[in-house]
Short mmCIF file of N, CA and C in Angstrom, two decimals:
data_model
loop_
_atom_site.label_atom_id
_atom_site.label_comp_id
_atom_site.label_asym_id
_atom_site.label_seq_id
_atom_site.Cartn_x
_atom_site.Cartn_y
_atom_site.Cartn_z
N UNK A 1033 119.03 68.35 80.58
CA UNK A 1033 119.56 69.02 79.66
C UNK A 1033 119.34 71.04 80.45
N UNK A 1034 120.66 71.61 79.70
CA UNK A 1034 120.87 73.02 80.26
C UNK A 1034 120.01 74.08 80.24
N UNK A 1035 119.09 73.93 78.75
CA UNK A 1035 118.27 74.74 78.47
C UNK A 1035 117.03 74.28 80.11
N UNK A 1036 116.39 73.41 79.67
CA UNK A 1036 115.58 72.68 80.90
C UNK A 1036 115.61 73.01 82.78
N UNK A 1037 116.78 73.55 82.44
CA UNK A 1037 117.82 74.01 84.06
C UNK A 1037 117.47 75.54 83.90
N UNK A 1038 117.50 76.05 83.51
CA UNK A 1038 117.53 77.53 82.31
C UNK A 1038 116.33 77.89 82.83
N UNK A 1039 115.16 77.37 82.58
CA UNK A 1039 114.08 77.40 82.69
C UNK A 1039 113.53 77.37 84.07
N UNK A 1040 114.02 76.43 84.69
CA UNK A 1040 113.44 75.84 86.11
C UNK A 1040 114.17 77.25 86.76
N UNK A 1041 115.15 77.73 86.67
CA UNK A 1041 115.75 79.11 87.68
C UNK A 1041 114.98 79.93 87.15
N UNK A 1042 114.76 80.27 85.72
CA UNK A 1042 114.59 81.48 85.20
C UNK A 1042 112.99 81.54 85.91
N UNK A 1043 111.91 80.69 86.18
CA UNK A 1043 111.02 80.39 87.21
C UNK A 1043 110.70 81.10 88.72
N UNK A 1044 112.03 81.22 89.17
CA UNK A 1044 112.50 81.12 90.17
C UNK A 1044 113.42 82.02 90.97
N UNK A 1045 113.56 83.65 89.81
CA UNK A 1045 114.30 84.52 89.62
C UNK A 1045 115.65 84.41 90.18
N UNK A 1046 116.36 83.18 89.85
CA UNK A 1046 117.93 82.48 89.88
C UNK A 1046 118.56 83.17 88.85
N UNK A 1047 117.62 83.00 87.58
CA UNK A 1047 118.22 82.88 86.22
C UNK A 1047 119.76 84.36 86.07
N UNK A 1048 118.52 85.48 86.27
CA UNK A 1048 119.76 86.73 86.52
C UNK A 1048 120.67 86.59 87.49
N UNK A 1049 120.95 86.04 88.23
CA UNK A 1049 121.63 85.79 88.87
C UNK A 1049 122.62 85.23 89.07
N UNK A 1050 122.25 83.97 88.29
CA UNK A 1050 123.53 83.44 87.76
C UNK A 1050 124.13 83.95 86.86
N UNK A 1051 123.13 84.87 85.85
CA UNK A 1051 124.00 85.20 84.89
C UNK A 1051 125.27 86.70 85.62
N UNK A 1052 124.73 86.76 86.02
CA UNK A 1052 125.51 88.02 86.82
C UNK A 1052 126.77 87.64 88.00
N UNK A 1053 126.19 86.16 88.48
CA UNK A 1053 127.38 85.57 88.94
C UNK A 1053 129.02 85.52 88.29
N UNK A 1054 128.18 84.82 86.72
CA UNK A 1054 128.78 84.25 86.10
C UNK A 1054 129.82 85.81 85.17
N UNK A 1055 129.21 86.72 84.88
CA UNK A 1055 129.81 88.23 84.61
C UNK A 1055 130.82 88.42 85.56
N UNK A 1056 131.06 88.19 86.96
CA UNK A 1056 131.89 88.55 87.97
C UNK A 1056 133.01 87.78 87.83
N UNK A 1057 132.25 86.56 87.85
CA UNK A 1057 133.71 85.34 88.14
C UNK A 1057 134.80 85.85 87.00
N UNK A 1058 134.08 85.77 85.75
CA UNK A 1058 135.09 86.72 84.74
C UNK A 1058 135.75 87.25 84.69
N UNK A 1059 135.22 88.27 85.28
CA UNK A 1059 135.79 89.54 85.43
C UNK A 1059 136.56 89.29 86.41
N UNK A 1060 136.70 88.61 88.07
CA UNK A 1060 137.40 88.65 88.53
C UNK A 1060 138.94 87.92 88.03
N UNK A 1061 138.41 86.97 87.40
CA UNK A 1061 139.56 86.33 86.29
C UNK A 1061 140.45 87.08 85.68
N UNK A 1062 139.38 87.44 84.83
CA UNK A 1062 140.17 88.45 83.91
C UNK A 1062 141.10 89.78 84.51
N UNK A 1063 140.28 90.57 85.08
CA UNK A 1063 140.74 91.71 85.72
C UNK A 1063 141.77 91.48 87.11
N UNK A 1064 141.30 90.57 88.09
CA UNK A 1064 142.08 89.91 89.60
C UNK A 1064 142.82 88.73 89.68
N UNK A 1065 142.98 88.09 88.11
CA UNK A 1065 143.85 87.48 87.99
C UNK A 1065 143.52 86.24 88.98
N UNK A 1066 141.89 86.26 89.48
CA UNK A 1066 141.77 84.71 89.74
C UNK A 1066 140.78 85.43 91.49
N UNK A 1067 141.87 86.08 92.14
CA UNK A 1067 141.32 87.05 93.28
C UNK A 1067 140.66 87.81 93.29
N UNK A 1068 139.89 87.30 94.35
CA UNK A 1068 138.47 88.54 95.20
C UNK A 1068 138.77 89.63 94.89
N UNK A 1069 138.56 90.31 95.21
CA UNK A 1069 139.19 91.91 95.56
C UNK A 1069 138.99 92.21 96.77
N UNK A 1070 139.99 92.80 97.59
CA UNK A 1070 140.13 93.13 98.43
C UNK A 1070 139.69 94.58 99.25
N UNK A 1071 139.62 94.89 98.07
CA UNK A 1071 138.56 97.07 98.49
C UNK A 1071 137.66 96.91 97.89
N UNK A 1072 136.73 98.08 98.83
CA UNK A 1072 136.32 98.66 98.30
C UNK A 1072 135.39 98.81 97.06
N UNK A 1073 136.60 99.65 96.45
CA UNK A 1073 136.92 100.14 95.42
C UNK A 1073 136.63 98.65 94.00
N UNK A 1074 137.39 98.31 94.88
CA UNK A 1074 137.79 97.02 93.38
C UNK A 1074 136.16 96.09 93.75
N UNK A 1075 136.21 95.96 94.30
CA UNK A 1075 135.17 95.10 95.00
C UNK A 1075 133.31 95.54 93.63
N UNK A 1076 133.28 97.19 94.00
CA UNK A 1076 132.64 97.39 93.20
C UNK A 1076 132.49 98.08 92.06
N UNK A 1077 134.13 97.87 91.62
CA UNK A 1077 133.96 98.00 89.87
C UNK A 1077 133.33 96.94 89.26
N UNK A 1078 133.10 95.23 89.78
CA UNK A 1078 132.54 94.43 88.99
C UNK A 1078 131.09 94.34 88.94
N UNK A 1079 130.41 93.80 87.95
CA UNK A 1079 129.42 94.19 87.45
C UNK A 1079 127.38 93.74 88.76
N UNK A 1080 127.22 94.27 88.73
CA UNK A 1080 126.03 94.76 89.62
C UNK A 1080 126.93 94.45 91.12
N UNK A 1081 127.51 95.07 91.58
CA UNK A 1081 128.01 94.57 92.65
C UNK A 1081 127.65 96.05 93.49
N UNK A 1082 127.02 96.92 94.92
CA UNK A 1082 127.24 97.70 95.06
C UNK A 1082 127.57 98.15 96.54
N UNK A 1083 127.02 98.90 97.30
CA UNK A 1083 127.59 99.24 98.81
C UNK A 1083 127.31 97.46 99.65
N UNK A 1084 125.80 97.90 99.46
CA UNK A 1084 125.95 96.06 100.20
C UNK A 1084 126.93 94.77 99.51
N UNK A 1085 126.83 94.89 99.00
CA UNK A 1085 127.87 93.77 98.52
C UNK A 1085 129.09 93.70 98.38
N UNK A 1086 129.39 94.81 98.22
CA UNK A 1086 130.84 94.86 98.59
C UNK A 1086 131.17 94.70 99.67
N UNK A 1087 130.38 95.29 101.02
CA UNK A 1087 130.85 95.60 102.27
C UNK A 1087 130.54 94.15 102.57
N UNK A 1088 129.58 93.10 102.54
CA UNK A 1088 129.61 92.14 102.63
C UNK A 1088 130.51 90.80 102.29
N UNK A 1089 131.43 91.77 101.61
CA UNK A 1089 132.23 90.99 101.03
C UNK A 1089 132.93 91.11 101.93
N UNK A 1090 133.90 92.49 102.04
CA UNK A 1090 135.16 92.57 103.18
C UNK A 1090 134.18 92.60 104.17
N UNK A 1091 133.29 92.52 104.32
CA UNK A 1091 132.97 91.70 106.12
C UNK A 1091 133.12 90.15 106.33
N UNK A 1092 132.23 89.49 105.69
CA UNK A 1092 132.84 88.70 106.01
C UNK A 1092 133.41 87.27 105.67
N UNK A 1093 134.30 87.93 104.11
CA UNK A 1093 135.32 87.32 103.75
C UNK A 1093 136.61 87.94 104.39
N UNK A 1094 136.54 88.83 104.39
CA UNK A 1094 137.89 89.78 104.91
C UNK A 1094 137.84 90.19 106.06
N UNK A 1095 137.17 90.19 106.93
CA UNK A 1095 136.76 90.41 108.28
C UNK A 1095 136.86 91.55 108.58
N UNK A 1096 136.76 92.85 107.70
CA UNK A 1096 136.51 94.45 107.77
C UNK A 1096 136.05 94.64 108.58
N UNK A 1097 135.93 95.49 109.53
CA UNK A 1097 135.03 96.64 110.18
C UNK A 1097 134.07 96.98 109.09
N UNK A 1098 133.10 96.77 108.57
CA UNK A 1098 132.31 97.55 107.84
C UNK A 1098 130.73 97.52 107.93
N UNK A 1099 130.31 97.99 107.98
CA UNK A 1099 128.55 98.11 108.90
C UNK A 1099 127.94 97.38 106.90
N UNK A 1100 127.01 96.46 107.32
CA UNK A 1100 125.89 95.83 106.60
C UNK A 1100 124.68 96.84 106.08
N UNK A 1101 123.98 97.53 105.04
CA UNK A 1101 122.70 97.64 105.38
C UNK A 1101 121.98 97.21 104.14
N UNK A 1102 120.68 96.70 104.23
CA UNK A 1102 119.85 96.24 103.63
C UNK A 1102 118.79 97.01 103.79
N UNK A 1103 117.16 96.82 103.05
CA UNK A 1103 116.34 97.23 102.99
C UNK A 1103 115.83 96.21 105.07
N UNK A 1104 116.10 94.93 104.92
CA UNK A 1104 115.87 94.39 106.59
C UNK A 1104 116.70 95.13 107.72
N UNK A 1105 117.87 95.28 107.72
CA UNK A 1105 119.04 96.41 108.65
C UNK A 1105 118.01 97.58 108.66
N UNK A 1106 117.45 98.69 107.52
CA UNK A 1106 117.15 99.77 107.76
C UNK A 1106 115.95 99.63 108.50
N UNK A 1107 115.16 98.55 108.54
CA UNK A 1107 114.07 98.35 109.08
C UNK A 1107 114.64 98.19 110.72
N UNK A 1108 115.10 97.38 110.63
CA UNK A 1108 116.03 97.52 112.02
C UNK A 1108 115.82 98.74 112.86
N UNK A 1109 116.74 99.60 112.61
CA UNK A 1109 117.52 100.58 112.86
C UNK A 1109 116.13 101.87 112.96
N UNK A 1110 115.11 101.98 111.65
CA UNK A 1110 114.22 102.40 112.04
C UNK A 1110 113.22 102.20 112.91
N UNK A 1111 112.90 100.83 113.06
CA UNK A 1111 111.58 100.58 114.86
C UNK A 1111 112.17 100.48 115.79
N UNK A 1112 113.46 100.70 115.44
CA UNK A 1112 114.42 100.26 117.23
C UNK A 1112 114.79 102.09 117.88
N UNK A 1113 115.61 102.82 116.88
CA UNK A 1113 116.01 104.01 116.98
C UNK A 1113 115.26 105.17 116.27
N UNK A 1114 114.27 104.67 115.36
CA UNK A 1114 113.22 106.18 115.17
C UNK A 1114 114.43 106.77 113.89
N UNK A 1115 115.48 105.51 113.04
CA UNK A 1115 115.88 106.64 112.54
C UNK A 1115 115.67 106.28 111.02
N UNK A 1116 115.10 107.69 110.42
CA UNK A 1116 114.27 107.21 109.35
C UNK A 1116 115.26 108.40 108.51
N UNK A 1117 115.42 107.54 106.97
CA UNK A 1117 115.45 108.47 105.46
C UNK A 1117 114.36 109.02 104.76
N UNK A 1118 114.74 109.70 104.34
CA UNK A 1118 113.81 110.64 102.99
C UNK A 1118 114.26 110.37 101.82
N UNK A 1119 115.07 109.85 101.48
CA UNK A 1119 115.05 109.34 99.93
C UNK A 1119 114.43 107.69 99.60
N UNK A 1120 113.54 107.77 98.64
CA UNK A 1120 113.44 106.71 97.63
C UNK A 1120 113.17 105.42 98.23
N UNK A 1121 115.00 105.31 97.97
CA UNK A 1121 116.15 104.31 97.79
C UNK A 1121 117.16 104.29 99.28
N UNK A 1122 116.53 104.31 100.51
CA UNK A 1122 116.76 104.39 101.79
C UNK A 1122 118.07 103.28 101.42
N UNK A 1123 118.42 102.64 101.32
CA UNK A 1123 119.63 101.97 101.43
C UNK A 1123 120.55 102.59 100.66
N UNK A 1124 120.60 103.75 99.63
CA UNK A 1124 121.83 104.61 98.88
C UNK A 1124 121.73 105.45 99.63
N UNK A 1125 121.20 106.07 101.40
CA UNK A 1125 121.32 106.91 101.60
C UNK A 1125 122.71 107.16 102.51
N UNK A 1126 123.74 108.28 102.33
CA UNK A 1126 124.25 108.04 103.39
C UNK A 1126 124.46 108.38 104.64
N UNK A 1127 123.08 109.03 104.88
CA UNK A 1127 123.37 109.02 106.29
C UNK A 1127 123.00 107.79 107.16
N UNK A 1128 121.68 107.14 106.23
CA UNK A 1128 121.75 105.61 106.55
C UNK A 1128 122.67 104.87 107.51
N UNK A 1129 123.84 105.20 106.30
CA UNK A 1129 124.93 104.73 105.87
C UNK A 1129 125.99 104.99 107.69
N UNK A 1130 125.88 105.63 107.35
CA UNK A 1130 126.52 106.71 108.66
C UNK A 1130 125.68 106.25 110.17
N UNK A 1131 124.77 106.59 109.75
CA UNK A 1131 124.16 105.48 111.21
C UNK A 1131 125.03 104.03 111.66
N UNK A 1132 124.86 103.56 110.89
CA UNK A 1132 124.96 102.23 110.51
C UNK A 1132 126.47 101.97 111.21
N UNK A 1133 127.41 102.28 110.91
CA UNK A 1133 128.67 102.98 110.71
C UNK A 1133 128.78 103.45 112.06
N UNK A 1134 127.86 104.04 112.76
CA UNK A 1134 128.33 104.99 114.46
C UNK A 1134 127.56 103.95 115.48
N UNK A 1135 127.15 102.77 114.98
CA UNK A 1135 126.81 101.56 115.99
C UNK A 1135 126.72 100.22 115.55
N UNK A 1136 127.88 100.10 114.90
CA UNK A 1136 128.89 98.51 114.26
C UNK A 1136 129.53 99.06 116.03
N UNK A 1137 129.87 97.31 116.51
CA UNK A 1137 130.50 97.76 117.84
C UNK A 1137 132.39 97.91 117.07
N UNK A 1138 133.47 98.24 117.66
CA UNK A 1138 134.86 98.14 117.14
C UNK A 1138 134.63 96.46 117.29
N UNK A 1139 134.53 95.52 117.96
CA UNK A 1139 134.82 94.37 118.53
C UNK A 1139 133.96 93.92 117.51
N UNK A 1140 133.79 92.55 117.56
CA UNK A 1140 132.50 91.70 117.28
C UNK A 1140 131.78 92.02 115.65
N UNK A 1141 132.54 92.80 115.32
CA UNK A 1141 131.14 93.08 114.24
C UNK A 1141 131.36 92.03 113.00
N UNK A 1142 132.00 91.30 112.64
CA UNK A 1142 131.41 89.88 112.12
C UNK A 1142 129.63 89.46 112.65
N UNK A 1143 130.28 88.95 113.93
CA UNK A 1143 128.71 88.71 114.54
C UNK A 1143 127.73 89.06 114.56
N UNK A 1144 127.96 90.72 115.28
CA UNK A 1144 126.79 91.77 114.73
C UNK A 1144 126.23 91.64 113.36
N UNK A 1145 126.98 91.41 112.17
CA UNK A 1145 126.20 92.35 111.13
C UNK A 1145 125.59 90.87 111.13
N UNK A 1146 126.46 89.47 111.26
CA UNK A 1146 125.80 88.22 111.31
C UNK A 1146 123.87 87.64 111.84
N UNK A 1147 124.44 88.73 113.09
CA UNK A 1147 122.99 88.81 114.30
C UNK A 1147 122.19 89.50 113.68
N UNK A 1148 122.59 91.16 113.15
CA UNK A 1148 121.40 91.62 112.82
C UNK A 1148 120.87 91.63 111.12
N UNK A 1149 121.20 90.46 110.25
CA UNK A 1149 120.61 90.23 109.47
C UNK A 1149 119.80 89.12 109.65
N UNK A 1150 120.16 88.00 110.84
CA UNK A 1150 119.65 87.06 111.11
C UNK A 1150 118.28 88.06 111.79
N UNK A 1151 118.54 88.49 112.66
CA UNK A 1151 117.74 89.33 113.80
C UNK A 1151 116.13 90.02 112.74
N UNK A 1152 116.54 90.99 111.86
CA UNK A 1152 115.89 91.07 111.06
C UNK A 1152 115.27 90.90 110.28
N UNK A 1153 115.10 89.10 109.96
CA UNK A 1153 114.67 88.25 108.71
C UNK A 1153 114.19 87.74 109.59
N UNK A 1154 114.35 86.73 110.71
CA UNK A 1154 113.65 86.10 111.96
C UNK A 1154 112.60 86.65 113.10
N UNK A 1155 113.23 87.55 113.73
CA UNK A 1155 112.20 88.88 114.95
C UNK A 1155 111.49 89.70 114.15
N UNK A 1156 112.98 90.38 113.95
CA UNK A 1156 111.60 92.37 113.39
C UNK A 1156 111.63 92.06 111.68
N UNK A 1157 110.13 91.10 111.42
CA UNK A 1157 110.21 91.08 110.11
C UNK A 1157 109.25 92.50 109.45
N UNK A 1158 109.17 92.04 108.68
CA UNK A 1158 108.25 93.50 107.95
C UNK A 1158 107.26 93.01 108.12
N UNK A 1159 106.33 92.02 108.18
CA UNK A 1159 105.26 91.65 109.06
C UNK A 1159 104.98 90.94 109.70
N UNK A 1160 103.99 91.26 110.37
CA UNK A 1160 104.15 90.64 111.51
C UNK A 1160 105.23 89.81 112.50
N UNK A 1161 106.24 91.38 112.87
CA UNK A 1161 106.70 90.81 113.76
C UNK A 1161 106.75 90.58 114.91
N UNK A 1162 107.76 89.43 115.65
CA UNK A 1162 108.17 89.29 116.54
C UNK A 1162 107.87 89.62 118.17
N UNK A 1163 107.38 91.12 118.00
CA UNK A 1163 107.81 91.72 119.66
C UNK A 1163 108.19 91.12 120.41
N UNK A 1164 107.03 90.35 121.37
CA UNK A 1164 106.81 89.59 122.23
C UNK A 1164 107.99 88.83 122.47
N UNK A 1165 108.93 87.93 121.77
CA UNK A 1165 109.98 88.15 122.14
C UNK A 1165 111.36 88.01 121.43
N UNK A 1166 111.06 89.21 121.34
CA UNK A 1166 112.05 90.40 121.51
C UNK A 1166 113.51 90.35 122.13
N UNK A 1167 114.52 90.36 122.32
CA UNK A 1167 115.58 90.80 123.40
C UNK A 1167 115.96 92.10 123.31
N UNK A 1168 115.72 92.90 122.85
CA UNK A 1168 115.59 94.02 122.40
C UNK A 1168 114.28 94.96 123.07
N UNK A 1169 113.35 94.67 122.70
CA UNK A 1169 111.65 95.43 122.72
C UNK A 1169 112.12 96.82 123.92
N UNK A 1170 112.36 96.01 125.26
CA UNK A 1170 112.35 97.28 126.05
C UNK A 1170 113.45 99.11 125.51
N UNK A 1171 113.92 98.74 124.68
CA UNK A 1171 114.38 99.98 123.74
C UNK A 1171 113.79 100.27 122.40
N UNK A 1172 112.60 99.66 121.95
CA UNK A 1172 111.70 99.85 120.72
C UNK A 1172 111.26 100.81 121.19
N UNK A 1173 111.71 101.67 119.78
CA UNK A 1173 110.88 102.88 119.84
C UNK A 1173 109.56 102.47 119.07
N UNK A 1174 109.21 101.48 117.89
CA UNK A 1174 108.08 100.39 117.13
C UNK A 1174 107.52 100.25 118.10
N UNK A 1175 107.74 99.13 119.33
CA UNK A 1175 107.25 98.91 119.96
C UNK A 1175 106.18 99.29 121.27
N UNK A 1176 107.09 100.46 121.65
CA UNK A 1176 106.41 102.01 122.05
C UNK A 1176 104.93 102.47 121.12
N UNK A 1177 105.37 102.93 120.31
CA UNK A 1177 104.59 103.19 119.44
C UNK A 1177 103.50 102.60 119.00
N UNK A 1178 103.13 101.73 119.58
CA UNK A 1178 102.33 100.52 118.87
C UNK A 1178 101.38 100.35 120.11
N UNK A 1179 101.57 100.80 121.20
CA UNK A 1179 101.01 100.36 122.72
C UNK A 1179 101.58 99.51 123.36
N UNK A 1180 102.54 98.38 123.18
CA UNK A 1180 102.72 97.68 123.54
C UNK A 1180 103.79 98.13 124.77
N UNK A 1181 103.62 96.56 126.11
CA UNK A 1181 104.75 96.76 126.96
C UNK A 1181 105.79 95.94 126.74
#
């Protein structure tokens, strides 16, 4: 039953995402004749789409050289490079986006963004980071501040 499915996905937090995806799909069909927009401005005109999602679509779908900045990526930048935002919502800080743009490689940026997202979730985790197996531990400010070798 559709109501039963709605209740199940609501429990795990997917109902809102499903509703948002439906609205986005309707906008893409009605406003963009069924084609996913290829500009940041058009992507951000879609319901619930901000800088992170628009850049993710541009990077991963259209192979555009743009940084991906979310909470996890910001954690890596903060730990490795000691770059911090003073904003309560750091992912909205233009300075953080500028930094991400600065360190984004000129080539292989799609792979870099995928690797950065994976690295943030698998190694440089919010809780219990795996510093001992980290491939960039030699340059990591966070590791040095913790007194690890």
